[in-house]
PDB file of C-alpha atoms and ligand atoms in Angstrom:
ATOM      1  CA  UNK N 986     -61.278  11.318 -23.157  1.00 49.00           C
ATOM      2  CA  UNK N 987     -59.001  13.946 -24.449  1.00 57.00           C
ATOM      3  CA  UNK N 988     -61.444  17.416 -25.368  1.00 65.00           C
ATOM      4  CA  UNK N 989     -60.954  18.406 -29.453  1.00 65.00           C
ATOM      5  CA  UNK N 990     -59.143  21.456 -28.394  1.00 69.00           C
ATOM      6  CA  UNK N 991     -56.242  19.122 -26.467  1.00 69.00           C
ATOM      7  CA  UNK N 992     -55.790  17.396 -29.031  1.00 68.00           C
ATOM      8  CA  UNK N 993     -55.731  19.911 -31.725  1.00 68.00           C
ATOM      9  CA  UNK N 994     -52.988  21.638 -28.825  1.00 67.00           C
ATOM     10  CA  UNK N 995     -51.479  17.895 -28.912  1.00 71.00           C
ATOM     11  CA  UNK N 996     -50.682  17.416 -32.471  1.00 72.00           C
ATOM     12  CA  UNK N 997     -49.595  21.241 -32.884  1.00 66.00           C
ATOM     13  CA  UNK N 998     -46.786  20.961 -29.830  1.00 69.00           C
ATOM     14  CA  UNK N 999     -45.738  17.735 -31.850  1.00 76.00           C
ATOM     15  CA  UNK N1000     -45.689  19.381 -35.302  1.00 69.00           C
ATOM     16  CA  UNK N1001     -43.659  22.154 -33.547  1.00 67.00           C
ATOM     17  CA  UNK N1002     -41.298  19.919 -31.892  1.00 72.00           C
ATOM     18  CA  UNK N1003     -40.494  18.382 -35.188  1.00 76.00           C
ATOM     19  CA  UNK N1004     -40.358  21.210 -36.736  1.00 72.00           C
ATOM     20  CA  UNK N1005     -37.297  22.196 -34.304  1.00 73.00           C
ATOM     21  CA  UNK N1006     -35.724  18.805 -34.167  1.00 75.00           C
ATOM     22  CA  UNK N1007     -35.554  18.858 -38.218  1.00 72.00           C
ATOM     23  CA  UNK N1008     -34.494  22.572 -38.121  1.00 75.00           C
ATOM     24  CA  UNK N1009     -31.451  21.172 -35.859  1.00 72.00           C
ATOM     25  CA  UNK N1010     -30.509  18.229 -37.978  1.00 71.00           C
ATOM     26  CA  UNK N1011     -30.286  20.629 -41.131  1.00 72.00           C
ATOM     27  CA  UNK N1012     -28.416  23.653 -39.051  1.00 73.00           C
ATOM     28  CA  UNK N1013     -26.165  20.439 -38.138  1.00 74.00           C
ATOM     29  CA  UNK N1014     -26.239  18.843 -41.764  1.00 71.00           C
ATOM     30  CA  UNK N1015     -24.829  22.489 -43.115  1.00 74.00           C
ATOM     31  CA  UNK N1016     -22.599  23.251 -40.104  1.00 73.00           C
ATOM     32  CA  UNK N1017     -20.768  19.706 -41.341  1.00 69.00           C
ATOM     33  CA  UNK N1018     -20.840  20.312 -44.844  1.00 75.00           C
ATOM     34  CA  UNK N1019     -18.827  24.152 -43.937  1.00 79.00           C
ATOM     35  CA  UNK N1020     -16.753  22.649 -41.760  1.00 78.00           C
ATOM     36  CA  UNK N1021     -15.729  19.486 -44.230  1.00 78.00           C
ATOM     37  CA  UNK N1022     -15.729  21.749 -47.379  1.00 87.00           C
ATOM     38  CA  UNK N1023     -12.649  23.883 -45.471  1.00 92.00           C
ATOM     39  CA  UNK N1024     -10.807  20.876 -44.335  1.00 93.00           C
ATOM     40  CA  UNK N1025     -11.142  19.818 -48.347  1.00 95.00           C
ATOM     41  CA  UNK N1026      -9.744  23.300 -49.252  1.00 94.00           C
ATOM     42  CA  UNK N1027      -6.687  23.042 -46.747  1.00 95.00           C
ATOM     43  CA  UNK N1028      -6.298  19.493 -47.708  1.00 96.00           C
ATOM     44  CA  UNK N1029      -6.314  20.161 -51.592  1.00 95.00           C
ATOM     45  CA  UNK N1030      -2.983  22.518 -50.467  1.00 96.00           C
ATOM     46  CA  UNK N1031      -1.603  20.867 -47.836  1.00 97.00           C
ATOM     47  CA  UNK N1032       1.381  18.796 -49.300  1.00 97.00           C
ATOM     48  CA  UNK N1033       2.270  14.481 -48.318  1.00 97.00           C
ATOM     49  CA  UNK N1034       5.803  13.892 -47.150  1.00 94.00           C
ATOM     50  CA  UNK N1035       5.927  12.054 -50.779  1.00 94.00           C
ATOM     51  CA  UNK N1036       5.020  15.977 -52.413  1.00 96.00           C
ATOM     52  CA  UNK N1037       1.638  14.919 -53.288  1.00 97.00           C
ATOM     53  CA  UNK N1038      -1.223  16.914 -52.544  1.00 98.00           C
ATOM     54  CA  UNK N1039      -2.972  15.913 -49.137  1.00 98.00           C
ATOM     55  CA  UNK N1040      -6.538  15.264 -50.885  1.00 98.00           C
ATOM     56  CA  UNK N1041      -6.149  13.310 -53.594  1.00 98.00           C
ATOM     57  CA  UNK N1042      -7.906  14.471 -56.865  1.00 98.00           C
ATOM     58  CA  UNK N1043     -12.051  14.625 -56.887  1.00 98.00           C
ATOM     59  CA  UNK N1044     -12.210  13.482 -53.251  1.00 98.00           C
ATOM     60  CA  UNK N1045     -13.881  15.675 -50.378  1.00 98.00           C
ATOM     61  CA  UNK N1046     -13.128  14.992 -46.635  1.00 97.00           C
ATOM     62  CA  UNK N1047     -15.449  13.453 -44.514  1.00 97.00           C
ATOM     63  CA  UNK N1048     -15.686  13.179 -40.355  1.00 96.00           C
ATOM     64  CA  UNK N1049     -15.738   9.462 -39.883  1.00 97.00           C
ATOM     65  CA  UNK N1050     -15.453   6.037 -41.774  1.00 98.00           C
ATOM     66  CA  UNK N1051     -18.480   5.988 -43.671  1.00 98.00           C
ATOM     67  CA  UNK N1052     -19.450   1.524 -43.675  1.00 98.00           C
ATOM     68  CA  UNK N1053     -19.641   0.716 -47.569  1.00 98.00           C
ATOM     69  CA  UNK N1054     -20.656  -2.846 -46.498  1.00 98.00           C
ATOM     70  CA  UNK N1055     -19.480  -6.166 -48.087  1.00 98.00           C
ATOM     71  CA  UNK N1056     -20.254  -9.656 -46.318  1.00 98.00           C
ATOM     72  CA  UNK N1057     -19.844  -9.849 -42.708  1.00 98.00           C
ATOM     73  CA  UNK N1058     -17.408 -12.437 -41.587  1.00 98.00           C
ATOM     74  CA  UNK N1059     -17.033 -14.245 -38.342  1.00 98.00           C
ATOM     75  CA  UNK N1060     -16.657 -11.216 -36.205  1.00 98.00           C
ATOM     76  CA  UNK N1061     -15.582 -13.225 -32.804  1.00 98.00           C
ATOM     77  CA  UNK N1062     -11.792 -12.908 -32.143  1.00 98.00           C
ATOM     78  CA  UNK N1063     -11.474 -15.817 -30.754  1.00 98.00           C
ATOM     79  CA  UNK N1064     -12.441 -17.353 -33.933  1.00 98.00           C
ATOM     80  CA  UNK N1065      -9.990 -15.363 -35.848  1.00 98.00           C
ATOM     81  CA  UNK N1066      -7.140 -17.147 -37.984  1.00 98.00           C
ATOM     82  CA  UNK N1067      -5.449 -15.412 -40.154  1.00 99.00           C
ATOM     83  CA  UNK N1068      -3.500 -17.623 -42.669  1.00 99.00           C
ATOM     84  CA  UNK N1069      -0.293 -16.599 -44.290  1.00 99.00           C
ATOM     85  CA  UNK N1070       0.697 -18.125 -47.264  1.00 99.00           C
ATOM     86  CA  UNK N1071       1.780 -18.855 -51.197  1.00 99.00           C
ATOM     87  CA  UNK N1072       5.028 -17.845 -52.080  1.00 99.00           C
ATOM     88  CA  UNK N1073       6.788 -17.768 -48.802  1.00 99.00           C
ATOM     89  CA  UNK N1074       9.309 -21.227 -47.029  1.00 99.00           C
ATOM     90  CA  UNK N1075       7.802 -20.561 -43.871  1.00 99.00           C
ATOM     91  CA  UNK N1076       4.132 -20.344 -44.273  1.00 99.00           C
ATOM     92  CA  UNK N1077       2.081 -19.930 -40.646  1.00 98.00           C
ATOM     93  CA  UNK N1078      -1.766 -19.488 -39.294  1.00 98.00           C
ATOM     94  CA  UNK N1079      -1.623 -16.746 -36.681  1.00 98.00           C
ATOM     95  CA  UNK N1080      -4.569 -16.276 -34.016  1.00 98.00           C
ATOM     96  CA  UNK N1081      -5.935 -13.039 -32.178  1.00 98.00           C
ATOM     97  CA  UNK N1082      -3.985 -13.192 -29.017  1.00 98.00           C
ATOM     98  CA  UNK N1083      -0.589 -14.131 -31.432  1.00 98.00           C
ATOM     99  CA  UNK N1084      -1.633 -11.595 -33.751  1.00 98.00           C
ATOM    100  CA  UNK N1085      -1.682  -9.158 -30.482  1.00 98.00           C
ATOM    101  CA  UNK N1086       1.678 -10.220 -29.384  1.00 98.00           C
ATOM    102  CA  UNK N1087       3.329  -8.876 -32.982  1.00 98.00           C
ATOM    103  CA  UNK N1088       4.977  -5.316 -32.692  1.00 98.00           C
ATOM    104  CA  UNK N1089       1.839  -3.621 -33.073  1.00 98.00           C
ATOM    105  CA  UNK N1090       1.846   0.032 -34.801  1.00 98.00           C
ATOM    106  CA  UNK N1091       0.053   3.211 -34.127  1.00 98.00           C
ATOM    107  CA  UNK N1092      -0.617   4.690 -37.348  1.00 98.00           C
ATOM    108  CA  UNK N1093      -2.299   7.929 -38.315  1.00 98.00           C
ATOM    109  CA  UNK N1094      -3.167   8.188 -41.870  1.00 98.00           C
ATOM    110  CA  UNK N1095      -5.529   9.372 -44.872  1.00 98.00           C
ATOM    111  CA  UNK N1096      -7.991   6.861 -46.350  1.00 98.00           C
ATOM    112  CA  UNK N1097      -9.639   7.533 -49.921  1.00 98.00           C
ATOM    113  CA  UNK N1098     -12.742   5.701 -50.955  1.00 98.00           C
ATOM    114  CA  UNK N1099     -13.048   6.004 -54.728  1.00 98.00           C
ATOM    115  CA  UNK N1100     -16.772   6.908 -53.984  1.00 98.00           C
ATOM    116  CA  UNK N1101     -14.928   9.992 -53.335  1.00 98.00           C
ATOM    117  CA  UNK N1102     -14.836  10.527 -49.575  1.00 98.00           C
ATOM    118  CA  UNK N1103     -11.583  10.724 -47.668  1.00 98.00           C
ATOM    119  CA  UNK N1104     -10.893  10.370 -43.804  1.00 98.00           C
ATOM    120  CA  UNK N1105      -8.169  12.502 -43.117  1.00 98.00           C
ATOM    121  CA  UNK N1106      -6.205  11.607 -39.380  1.00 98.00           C
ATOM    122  CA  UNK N1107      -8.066   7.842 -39.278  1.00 98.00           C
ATOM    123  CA  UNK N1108      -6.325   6.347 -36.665  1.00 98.00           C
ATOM    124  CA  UNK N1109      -5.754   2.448 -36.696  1.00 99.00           C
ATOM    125  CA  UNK N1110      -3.558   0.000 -34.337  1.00 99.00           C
ATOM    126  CA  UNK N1111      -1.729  -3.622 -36.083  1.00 99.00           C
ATOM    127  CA  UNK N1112       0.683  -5.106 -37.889  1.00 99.00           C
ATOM    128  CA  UNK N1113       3.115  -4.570 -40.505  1.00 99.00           C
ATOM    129  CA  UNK N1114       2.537  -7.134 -43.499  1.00 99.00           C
ATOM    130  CA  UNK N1115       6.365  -6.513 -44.289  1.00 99.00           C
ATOM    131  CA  UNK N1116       6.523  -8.017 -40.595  1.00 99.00           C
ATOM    132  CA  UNK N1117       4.106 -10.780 -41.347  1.00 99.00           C
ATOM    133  CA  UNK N1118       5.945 -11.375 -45.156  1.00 99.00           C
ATOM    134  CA  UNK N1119       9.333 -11.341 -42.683  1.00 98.00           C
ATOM    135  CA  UNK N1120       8.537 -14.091 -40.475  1.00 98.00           C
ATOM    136  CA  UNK N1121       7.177 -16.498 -43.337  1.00 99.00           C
ATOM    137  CA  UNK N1122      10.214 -15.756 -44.695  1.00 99.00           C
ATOM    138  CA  UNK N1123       9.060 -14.579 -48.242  1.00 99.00           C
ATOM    139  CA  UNK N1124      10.087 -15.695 -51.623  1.00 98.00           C
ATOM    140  CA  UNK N1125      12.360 -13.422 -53.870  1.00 98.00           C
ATOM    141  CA  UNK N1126       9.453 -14.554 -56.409  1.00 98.00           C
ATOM    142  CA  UNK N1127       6.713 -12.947 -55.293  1.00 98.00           C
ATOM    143  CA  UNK N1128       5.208 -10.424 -57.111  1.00 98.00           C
ATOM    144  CA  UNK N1129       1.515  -9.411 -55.462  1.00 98.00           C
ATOM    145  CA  UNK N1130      -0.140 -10.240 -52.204  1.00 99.00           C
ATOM    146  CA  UNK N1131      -3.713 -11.179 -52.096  1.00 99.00           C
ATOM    147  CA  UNK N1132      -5.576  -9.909 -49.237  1.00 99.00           C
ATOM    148  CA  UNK N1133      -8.266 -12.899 -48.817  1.00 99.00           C
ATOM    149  CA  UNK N1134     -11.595 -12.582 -46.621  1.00 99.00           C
ATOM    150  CA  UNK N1135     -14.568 -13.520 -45.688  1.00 98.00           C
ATOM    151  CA  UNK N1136     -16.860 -15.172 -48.353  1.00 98.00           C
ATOM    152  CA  UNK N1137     -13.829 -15.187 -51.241  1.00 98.00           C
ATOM    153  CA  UNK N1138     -13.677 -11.139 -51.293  1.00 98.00           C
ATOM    154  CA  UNK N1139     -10.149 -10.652 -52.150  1.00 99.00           C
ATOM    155  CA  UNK N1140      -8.063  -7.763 -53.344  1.00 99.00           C
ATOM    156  CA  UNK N1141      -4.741  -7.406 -54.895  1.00 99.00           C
ATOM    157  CA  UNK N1142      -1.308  -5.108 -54.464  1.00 99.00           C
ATOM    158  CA  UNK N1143       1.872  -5.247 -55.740  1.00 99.00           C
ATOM    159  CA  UNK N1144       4.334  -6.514 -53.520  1.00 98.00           C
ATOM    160  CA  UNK N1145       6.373  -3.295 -53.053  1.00 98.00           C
ATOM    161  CA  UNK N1146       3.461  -1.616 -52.222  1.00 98.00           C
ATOM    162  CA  UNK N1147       2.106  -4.394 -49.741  1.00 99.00           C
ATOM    163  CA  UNK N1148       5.404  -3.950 -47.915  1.00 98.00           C
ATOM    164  CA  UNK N1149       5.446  -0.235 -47.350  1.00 98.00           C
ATOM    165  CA  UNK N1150       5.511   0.431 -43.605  1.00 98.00           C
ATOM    166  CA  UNK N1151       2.124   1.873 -43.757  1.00 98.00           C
ATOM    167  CA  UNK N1152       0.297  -0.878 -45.160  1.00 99.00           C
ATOM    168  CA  UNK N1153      -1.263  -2.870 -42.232  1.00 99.00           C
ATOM    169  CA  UNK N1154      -3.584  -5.542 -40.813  1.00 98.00           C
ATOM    170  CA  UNK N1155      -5.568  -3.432 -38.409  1.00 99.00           C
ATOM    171  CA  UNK N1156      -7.496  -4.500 -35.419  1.00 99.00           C
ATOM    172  CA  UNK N1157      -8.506  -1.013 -33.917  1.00 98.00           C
ATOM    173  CA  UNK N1158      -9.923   2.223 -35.055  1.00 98.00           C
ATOM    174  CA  UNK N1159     -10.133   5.643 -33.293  1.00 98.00           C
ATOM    175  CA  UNK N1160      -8.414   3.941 -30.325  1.00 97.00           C
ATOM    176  CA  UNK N1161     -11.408   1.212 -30.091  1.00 98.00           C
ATOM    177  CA  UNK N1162     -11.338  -2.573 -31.362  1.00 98.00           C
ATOM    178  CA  UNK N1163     -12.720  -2.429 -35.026  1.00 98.00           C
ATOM    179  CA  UNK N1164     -16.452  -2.621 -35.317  1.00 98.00           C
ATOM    180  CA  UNK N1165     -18.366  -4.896 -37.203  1.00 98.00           C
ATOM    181  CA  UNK N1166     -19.035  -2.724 -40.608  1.00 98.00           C
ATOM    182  CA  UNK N1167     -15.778  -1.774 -41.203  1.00 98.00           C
ATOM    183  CA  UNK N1168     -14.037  -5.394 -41.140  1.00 98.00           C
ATOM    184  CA  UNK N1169     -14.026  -7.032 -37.290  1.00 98.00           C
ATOM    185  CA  UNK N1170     -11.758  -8.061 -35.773  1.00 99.00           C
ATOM    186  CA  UNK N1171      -9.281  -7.418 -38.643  1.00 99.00           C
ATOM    187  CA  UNK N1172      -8.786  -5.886 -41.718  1.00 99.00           C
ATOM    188  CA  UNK N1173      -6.095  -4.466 -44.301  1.00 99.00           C
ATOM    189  CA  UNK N1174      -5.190  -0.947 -44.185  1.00 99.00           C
ATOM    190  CA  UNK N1175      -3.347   0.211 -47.786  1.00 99.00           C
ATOM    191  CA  UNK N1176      -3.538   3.990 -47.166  1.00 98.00           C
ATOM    192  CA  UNK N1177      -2.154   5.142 -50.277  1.00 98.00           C
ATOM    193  CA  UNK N1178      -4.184   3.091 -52.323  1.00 99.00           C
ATOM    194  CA  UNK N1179      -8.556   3.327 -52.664  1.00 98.00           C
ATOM    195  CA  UNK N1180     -10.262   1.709 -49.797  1.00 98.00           C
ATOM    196  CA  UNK N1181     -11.748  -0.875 -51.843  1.00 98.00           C
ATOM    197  CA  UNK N1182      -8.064  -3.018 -51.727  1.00 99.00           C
ATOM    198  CA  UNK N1183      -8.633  -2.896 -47.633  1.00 99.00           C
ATOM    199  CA  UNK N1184      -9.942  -5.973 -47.431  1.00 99.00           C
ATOM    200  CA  UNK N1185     -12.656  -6.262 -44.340  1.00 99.00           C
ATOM    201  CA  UNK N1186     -13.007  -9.123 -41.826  1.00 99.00           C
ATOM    202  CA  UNK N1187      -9.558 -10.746 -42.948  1.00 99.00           C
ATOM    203  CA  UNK N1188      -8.719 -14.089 -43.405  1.00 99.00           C
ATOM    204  CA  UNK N1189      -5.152 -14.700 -45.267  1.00 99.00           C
ATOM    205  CA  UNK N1190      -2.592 -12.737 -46.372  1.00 99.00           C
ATOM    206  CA  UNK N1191      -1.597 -14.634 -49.482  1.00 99.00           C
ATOM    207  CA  UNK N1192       1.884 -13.540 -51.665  1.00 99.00           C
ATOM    208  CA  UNK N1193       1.740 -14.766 -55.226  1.00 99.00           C
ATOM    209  CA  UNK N1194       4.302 -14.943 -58.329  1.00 98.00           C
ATOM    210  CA  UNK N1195       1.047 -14.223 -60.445  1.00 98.00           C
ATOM    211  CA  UNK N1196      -1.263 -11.035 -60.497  1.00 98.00           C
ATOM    212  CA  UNK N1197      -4.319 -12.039 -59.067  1.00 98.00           C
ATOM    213  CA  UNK N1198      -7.179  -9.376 -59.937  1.00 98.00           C
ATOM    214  CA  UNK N1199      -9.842  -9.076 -56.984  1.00 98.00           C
ATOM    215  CA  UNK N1200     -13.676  -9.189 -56.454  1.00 98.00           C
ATOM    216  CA  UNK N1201     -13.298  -5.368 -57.646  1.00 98.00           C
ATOM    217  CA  UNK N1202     -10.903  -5.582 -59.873  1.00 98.00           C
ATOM    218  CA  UNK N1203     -12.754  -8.404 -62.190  1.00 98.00           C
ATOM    219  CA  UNK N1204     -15.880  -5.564 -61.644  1.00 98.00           C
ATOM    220  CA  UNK N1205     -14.704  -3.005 -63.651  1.00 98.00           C
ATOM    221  CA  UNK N1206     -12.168  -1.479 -61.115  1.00 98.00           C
ATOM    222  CA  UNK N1207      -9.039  -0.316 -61.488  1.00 98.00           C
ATOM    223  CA  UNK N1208      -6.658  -3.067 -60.887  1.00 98.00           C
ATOM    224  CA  UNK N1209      -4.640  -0.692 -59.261  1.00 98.00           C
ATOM    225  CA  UNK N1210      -6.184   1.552 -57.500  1.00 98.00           C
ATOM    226  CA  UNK N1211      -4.128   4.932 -56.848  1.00 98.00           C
ATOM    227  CA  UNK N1212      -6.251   8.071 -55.985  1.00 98.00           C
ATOM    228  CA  UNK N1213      -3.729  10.161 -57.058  1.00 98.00           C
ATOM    229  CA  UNK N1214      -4.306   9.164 -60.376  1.00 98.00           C
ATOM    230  CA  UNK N1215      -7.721   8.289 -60.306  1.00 98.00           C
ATOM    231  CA  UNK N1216      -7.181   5.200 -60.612  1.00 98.00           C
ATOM    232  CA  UNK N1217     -10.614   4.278 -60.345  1.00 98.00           C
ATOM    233  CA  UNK N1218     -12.418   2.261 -63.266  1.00 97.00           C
ATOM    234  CA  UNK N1219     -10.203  -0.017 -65.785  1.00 93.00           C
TER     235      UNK N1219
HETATM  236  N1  LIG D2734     -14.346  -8.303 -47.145  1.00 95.42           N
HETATM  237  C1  LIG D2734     -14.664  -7.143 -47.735  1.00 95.42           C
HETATM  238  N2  LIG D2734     -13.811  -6.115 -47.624  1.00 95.42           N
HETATM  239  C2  LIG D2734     -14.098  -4.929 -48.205  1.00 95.42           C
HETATM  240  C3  LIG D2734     -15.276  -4.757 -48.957  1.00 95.42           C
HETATM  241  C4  LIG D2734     -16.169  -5.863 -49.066  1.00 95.42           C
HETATM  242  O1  LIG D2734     -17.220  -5.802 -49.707  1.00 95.42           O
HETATM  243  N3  LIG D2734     -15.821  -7.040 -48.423  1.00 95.42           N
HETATM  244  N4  LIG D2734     -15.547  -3.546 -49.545  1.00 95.42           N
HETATM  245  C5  LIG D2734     -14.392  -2.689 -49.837  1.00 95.42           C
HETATM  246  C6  LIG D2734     -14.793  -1.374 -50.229  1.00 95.42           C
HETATM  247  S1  LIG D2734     -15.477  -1.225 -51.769  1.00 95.42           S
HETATM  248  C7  LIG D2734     -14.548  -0.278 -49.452  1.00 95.42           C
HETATM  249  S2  LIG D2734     -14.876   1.275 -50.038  1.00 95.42           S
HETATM  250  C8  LIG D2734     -14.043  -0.410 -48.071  1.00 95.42           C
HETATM  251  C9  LIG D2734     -15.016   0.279 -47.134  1.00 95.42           C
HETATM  252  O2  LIG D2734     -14.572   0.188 -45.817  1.00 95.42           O
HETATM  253  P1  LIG D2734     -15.499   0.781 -44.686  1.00 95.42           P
HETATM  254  O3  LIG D2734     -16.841   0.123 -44.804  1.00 95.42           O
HETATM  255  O4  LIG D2734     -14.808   0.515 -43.396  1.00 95.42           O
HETATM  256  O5  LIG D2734     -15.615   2.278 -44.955  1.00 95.42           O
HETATM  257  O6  LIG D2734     -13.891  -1.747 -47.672  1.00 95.42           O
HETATM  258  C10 LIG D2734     -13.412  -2.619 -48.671  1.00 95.42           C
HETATM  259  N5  LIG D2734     -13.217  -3.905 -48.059  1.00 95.42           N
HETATM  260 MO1  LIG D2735     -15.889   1.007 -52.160  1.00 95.42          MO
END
């Protein structure tokens, strides 16, 4: 049996050790928050190619992705469909390894969660939804595309928006397939708009003649969304 003084010498090498491990997680923590607040202050006069500043307004940057959660879809590929559909003459269910086989783009972009973090160089690997709207051969009618996923979460963009090169159905992040919390095996990417219309584990891409507000949007969001004009409550 351990002597009162070994313990006592126990419990004070373990006190000490936590002592340093917290010490390193807050020299970390504030090594982060130094390094982030800079690359807000460059990115608040850094200028877009569009003339906009880099950061939009009342965002700071963060390192990585941070998962907001939502309801976890079936995160198999080979369980993956992803329907497109509505106002198109040439409507078509695509699966993972078809989905692959679509020119796929390497994008590196800005995201901007209206929680007010923004990932500045994400990098993400997919497909063009002009490409996808292209080869269902879409209707001069439609106005707005509905991202649909899992368990009815759906979001909505105008159609010139949703056909900008940038926007995207994404299957990898930081040069890895897409993890579970942030929408596997596919989700939207709309850069330019707030993360919320990037719908997560994706299930149709759906182009409508009518405006179709979203799970956020019929909560009090914006129904459009842009962070450059804080677009964020309705
Ligand atoms: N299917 C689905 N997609 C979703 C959501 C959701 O709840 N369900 N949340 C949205 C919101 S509010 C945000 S901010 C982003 C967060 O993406 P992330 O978790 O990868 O950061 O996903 C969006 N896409
Ligand atoms: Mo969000």
């Amino acid at each position: 049996m351990a002597s009162r003084d070994e313990r006592q010498g126990t419990q004070r090498r373990q006190f000490l050790g936590e002592l340093v491990a917290g010490s390193m997680v807050v020299a970390l923590g504030s090594l982060c928050v130094v390094a982030c607040d800079e690359r807000s202050a460059r990115a608040r006069k850094e200028k877009r190619s569009d003339g906009r500043p880099r950061l939009p307004p009342g965002q700071h940057v963060i390192e990585r992705l941070r998962p907001m959660g939502g309801d976890v879809g079936d995160v198999d590929p080979r369980n993956f469909r992803l329907t497109v559909h509505g106002e198109v003459d040439a409507p078509f269910v695509l699966d993972f390894a078809e989905l692959s086989k679509m020119p796929q783009v390497e994008q590196t972009c800005d995201v901007h969660c209206v929680t007010k973090w923004s990932m500045l160089d994400a990098r993400f690997t997919g497909v063009r939804v002009a490409d996808l709207a292209a080869r269902a051969k879409l209707r001069k009618r439609a106005r707005v595309v509905i991202f649909e996923a899992a368990y009815g979460y759906t979001s909505n963009v105008p159609i010139d928006e949703a056909l900008q090169p940038t926007v995207l159905v994404v299957h990898r992040h930081q040069g890895e397939p897409l993890a579970t919390p942030h929408g596997a095996p596919v989700r939207a990417l709309v850069p330019d708009l707030y993360f919320w219309k990037s719908a997560k584990w994706l299930t149709g891409i759906r182009f409508s003649d009518v405006d179709e507000p979203g799970f956020w949007e019929t909560r009090g969001y914006h129904n459009h969304a842009d962070p450059w004009n804080e677009e964020r409550n309705s």
